[in-house]
């Protein structure tokens, strides 16, 4: 996986404000890749960023991190249903336009082309 894409995804995640979330798909659209690529990046390199602010389209996490993530949602005041382990996306998801702008700024800062799509997910 290209280092520039990994760095772009992680920096975009760092910019999601406390109390707000984005989906893998939203981040993928913003940086020009696919949701599974974002998921792989978060799995492999996301431990140092606020990973609990990134959820799937249903507002949930993989089961391997669900308990920890819910504790972070509670700490940040992210509205969620603890029983269903699901965030209330309609009240706390960031705007896609804002996220796109963040990604454009990140890509520009990294000195790379805004076109990051088509990157192989294997080394």
PDB file of C-alpha atoms in Angstrom, residues 7-114:
ATOM      1  CA  UNK A   7      -0.795   9.044   5.574  1.00  0.00           C
ATOM      2  CA  UNK A   8      -3.688  10.854   3.871  1.00  0.00           C
ATOM      3  CA  UNK A   9      -6.314   8.586   5.465  1.00  0.00           C
ATOM      4  CA  UNK A  10      -4.768   8.865   8.935  1.00  0.00           C
ATOM      5  CA  UNK A  11      -4.498  12.646   8.715  1.00  0.00           C
ATOM      6  CA  UNK A  12      -8.105  12.966   7.581  1.00  0.00           C
ATOM      7  CA  UNK A  13      -9.210  10.835  10.547  1.00  0.00           C
ATOM      8  CA  UNK A  14      -7.201  13.068  12.887  1.00  0.00           C
ATOM      9  CA  UNK A  15      -9.216  16.056  11.666  1.00  0.00           C
ATOM     10  CA  UNK A  16     -12.620  14.589  12.544  1.00  0.00           C
ATOM     11  CA  UNK A  17     -13.712  16.689  15.524  1.00  0.00           C
ATOM     12  CA  UNK A  18     -14.426  15.143  18.924  1.00  0.00           C
ATOM     13  CA  UNK A  19     -18.065  14.136  19.200  1.00  0.00           C
ATOM     14  CA  UNK A  20     -18.378  13.559  15.437  1.00  0.00           C
ATOM     15  CA  UNK A  21     -17.895  10.541  13.163  1.00  0.00           C
ATOM     16  CA  UNK A  22     -17.351   9.645   9.507  1.00  0.00           C
ATOM     17  CA  UNK A  23     -17.881   6.375   7.701  1.00  0.00           C
ATOM     18  CA  UNK A  24     -15.221   4.348   5.907  1.00  0.00           C
ATOM     19  CA  UNK A  25     -17.028   5.166   2.668  1.00  0.00           C
ATOM     20  CA  UNK A  26     -17.023   8.913   3.312  1.00  0.00           C
ATOM     21  CA  UNK A  27     -13.297   8.904   3.965  1.00  0.00           C
ATOM     22  CA  UNK A  28     -12.749   6.717   0.910  1.00  0.00           C
ATOM     23  CA  UNK A  29     -14.650   9.170  -1.315  1.00  0.00           C
ATOM     24  CA  UNK A  30     -12.686  12.070   0.135  1.00  0.00           C
ATOM     25  CA  UNK A  31      -9.260  10.548  -0.617  1.00  0.00           C
ATOM     26  CA  UNK A  32     -10.216   8.700  -3.791  1.00  0.00           C
ATOM     27  CA  UNK A  33     -10.086   5.051  -2.767  1.00  0.00           C
ATOM     28  CA  UNK A  34     -12.487   2.357  -1.555  1.00  0.00           C
ATOM     29  CA  UNK A  35     -14.026   1.774   1.886  1.00  0.00           C
ATOM     30  CA  UNK A  36     -12.253  -1.567   2.305  1.00  0.00           C
ATOM     31  CA  UNK A  37      -8.912   0.129   1.710  1.00  0.00           C
ATOM     32  CA  UNK A  38      -9.755   2.662   4.424  1.00  0.00           C
ATOM     33  CA  UNK A  39     -10.762  -0.217   6.703  1.00  0.00           C
ATOM     34  CA  UNK A  40      -7.461  -1.992   6.063  1.00  0.00           C
ATOM     35  CA  UNK A  41      -5.513   1.193   6.762  1.00  0.00           C
ATOM     36  CA  UNK A  42      -7.419   1.733   9.998  1.00  0.00           C
ATOM     37  CA  UNK A  43      -6.869  -1.889  11.019  1.00  0.00           C
ATOM     38  CA  UNK A  44      -3.149  -1.863  10.286  1.00  0.00           C
ATOM     39  CA  UNK A  45      -2.124   1.716  11.156  1.00  0.00           C
ATOM     40  CA  UNK A  46      -5.069   3.428  12.872  1.00  0.00           C
ATOM     41  CA  UNK A  47      -4.150   2.818  16.506  1.00  0.00           C
ATOM     42  CA  UNK A  48      -2.550   6.251  16.906  1.00  0.00           C
ATOM     43  CA  UNK A  49      -5.508   8.260  15.599  1.00  0.00           C
ATOM     44  CA  UNK A  50      -9.069   8.612  16.948  1.00  0.00           C
ATOM     45  CA  UNK A  51     -10.213   5.411  15.223  1.00  0.00           C
ATOM     46  CA  UNK A  52     -13.489   5.352  17.176  1.00  0.00           C
ATOM     47  CA  UNK A  53     -14.635   8.289  15.024  1.00  0.00           C
ATOM     48  CA  UNK A  54     -14.669   6.012  11.960  1.00  0.00           C
ATOM     49  CA  UNK A  55     -17.573   3.591  11.597  1.00  0.00           C
ATOM     50  CA  UNK A  56     -19.203   1.547   8.889  1.00  0.00           C
ATOM     51  CA  UNK A  57     -22.279   2.713   6.989  1.00  0.00           C
ATOM     52  CA  UNK A  58     -24.486   1.225   9.733  1.00  0.00           C
ATOM     53  CA  UNK A  59     -22.728   3.176  12.503  1.00  0.00           C
ATOM     54  CA  UNK A  60     -20.912   0.216  14.038  1.00  0.00           C
ATOM     55  CA  UNK A  61     -17.378  -1.125  14.489  1.00  0.00           C
ATOM     56  CA  UNK A  62     -15.846  -4.506  13.837  1.00  0.00           C
ATOM     57  CA  UNK A  63     -16.600  -6.709  16.858  1.00  0.00           C
ATOM     58  CA  UNK A  64     -12.910  -6.867  17.781  1.00  0.00           C
ATOM     59  CA  UNK A  65     -12.882  -3.215  18.915  1.00  0.00           C
ATOM     60  CA  UNK A  66     -16.531  -2.612  19.729  1.00  0.00           C
ATOM     61  CA  UNK A  67     -16.243  -2.378  23.535  1.00  0.00           C
ATOM     62  CA  UNK A  68     -13.317   0.036  23.472  1.00  0.00           C
ATOM     63  CA  UNK A  69     -14.949   2.155  20.803  1.00  0.00           C
ATOM     64  CA  UNK A  70     -18.207   2.486  22.695  1.00  0.00           C
ATOM     65  CA  UNK A  71     -16.289   3.667  25.759  1.00  0.00           C
ATOM     66  CA  UNK A  72     -14.684   6.379  23.603  1.00  0.00           C
ATOM     67  CA  UNK A  73     -18.087   7.394  22.196  1.00  0.00           C
ATOM     68  CA  UNK A  74     -19.358   7.794  25.741  1.00  0.00           C
ATOM     69  CA  UNK A  75     -16.291   9.816  26.759  1.00  0.00           C
ATOM     70  CA  UNK A  76     -16.705  12.162  23.783  1.00  0.00           C
ATOM     71  CA  UNK A  77     -20.477  12.409  24.037  1.00  0.00           C
ATOM     72  CA  UNK A  78     -21.068  10.793  20.651  1.00  0.00           C
ATOM     73  CA  UNK A  79     -24.767   9.850  20.574  1.00  0.00           C
ATOM     74  CA  UNK A  80     -25.148   6.100  20.387  1.00  0.00           C
ATOM     75  CA  UNK A  81     -27.225   3.109  21.358  1.00  0.00           C
ATOM     76  CA  UNK A  82     -25.024   1.103  23.717  1.00  0.00           C
ATOM     77  CA  UNK A  83     -27.267  -1.976  23.522  1.00  0.00           C
ATOM     78  CA  UNK A  84     -27.010  -2.156  19.749  1.00  0.00           C
ATOM     79  CA  UNK A  85     -23.407  -0.824  19.729  1.00  0.00           C
ATOM     80  CA  UNK A  86     -24.414   1.700  17.102  1.00  0.00           C
ATOM     81  CA  UNK A  87     -23.748   5.410  16.731  1.00  0.00           C
ATOM     82  CA  UNK A  88     -26.619   7.769  15.831  1.00  0.00           C
ATOM     83  CA  UNK A  89     -25.241   8.741  12.421  1.00  0.00           C
ATOM     84  CA  UNK A  90     -28.015  11.203  11.629  1.00  0.00           C
ATOM     85  CA  UNK A  91     -26.963  13.429  14.533  1.00  0.00           C
ATOM     86  CA  UNK A  92     -23.175  13.250  14.560  1.00  0.00           C
ATOM     87  CA  UNK A  93     -21.817  12.427  11.101  1.00  0.00           C
ATOM     88  CA  UNK A  94     -19.589  15.073   9.538  1.00  0.00           C
ATOM     89  CA  UNK A  95     -20.561  16.744   6.277  1.00  0.00           C
ATOM     90  CA  UNK A  96     -19.106  15.068   3.171  1.00  0.00           C
ATOM     91  CA  UNK A  97     -18.213  18.460   1.661  1.00  0.00           C
ATOM     92  CA  UNK A  98     -16.258  19.385   4.767  1.00  0.00           C
ATOM     93  CA  UNK A  99     -14.489  16.025   4.731  1.00  0.00           C
ATOM     94  CA  UNK A 100     -13.635  16.443   1.037  1.00  0.00           C
ATOM     95  CA  UNK A 101     -12.101  19.833   1.833  1.00  0.00           C
ATOM     96  CA  UNK A 102     -10.048  18.345   4.651  1.00  0.00           C
ATOM     97  CA  UNK A 103      -8.798  15.605   2.334  1.00  0.00           C
ATOM     98  CA  UNK A 104      -7.873  18.116  -0.377  1.00  0.00           C
ATOM     99  CA  UNK A 105      -5.876  20.153   2.139  1.00  0.00           C
ATOM    100  CA  UNK A 106      -4.151  17.013   3.448  1.00  0.00           C
ATOM    101  CA  UNK A 107      -3.245  15.849  -0.051  1.00  0.00           C
ATOM    102  CA  UNK A 108      -1.932  19.305  -0.931  1.00  0.00           C
ATOM    103  CA  UNK A 109       0.107  19.362   2.271  1.00  0.00           C
ATOM    104  CA  UNK A 110       1.567  15.986   1.447  1.00  0.00           C
ATOM    105  CA  UNK A 111       2.582  17.435  -1.910  1.00  0.00           C
ATOM    106  CA  UNK A 112       0.815  14.689  -3.820  1.00  0.00           C
ATOM    107  CA  UNK A 113      -1.718  14.638  -6.598  1.00  0.00           C
ATOM    108  CA  UNK A 114      -5.357  14.750  -5.505  1.00  0.00           C
TER     109      UNK A 114
END
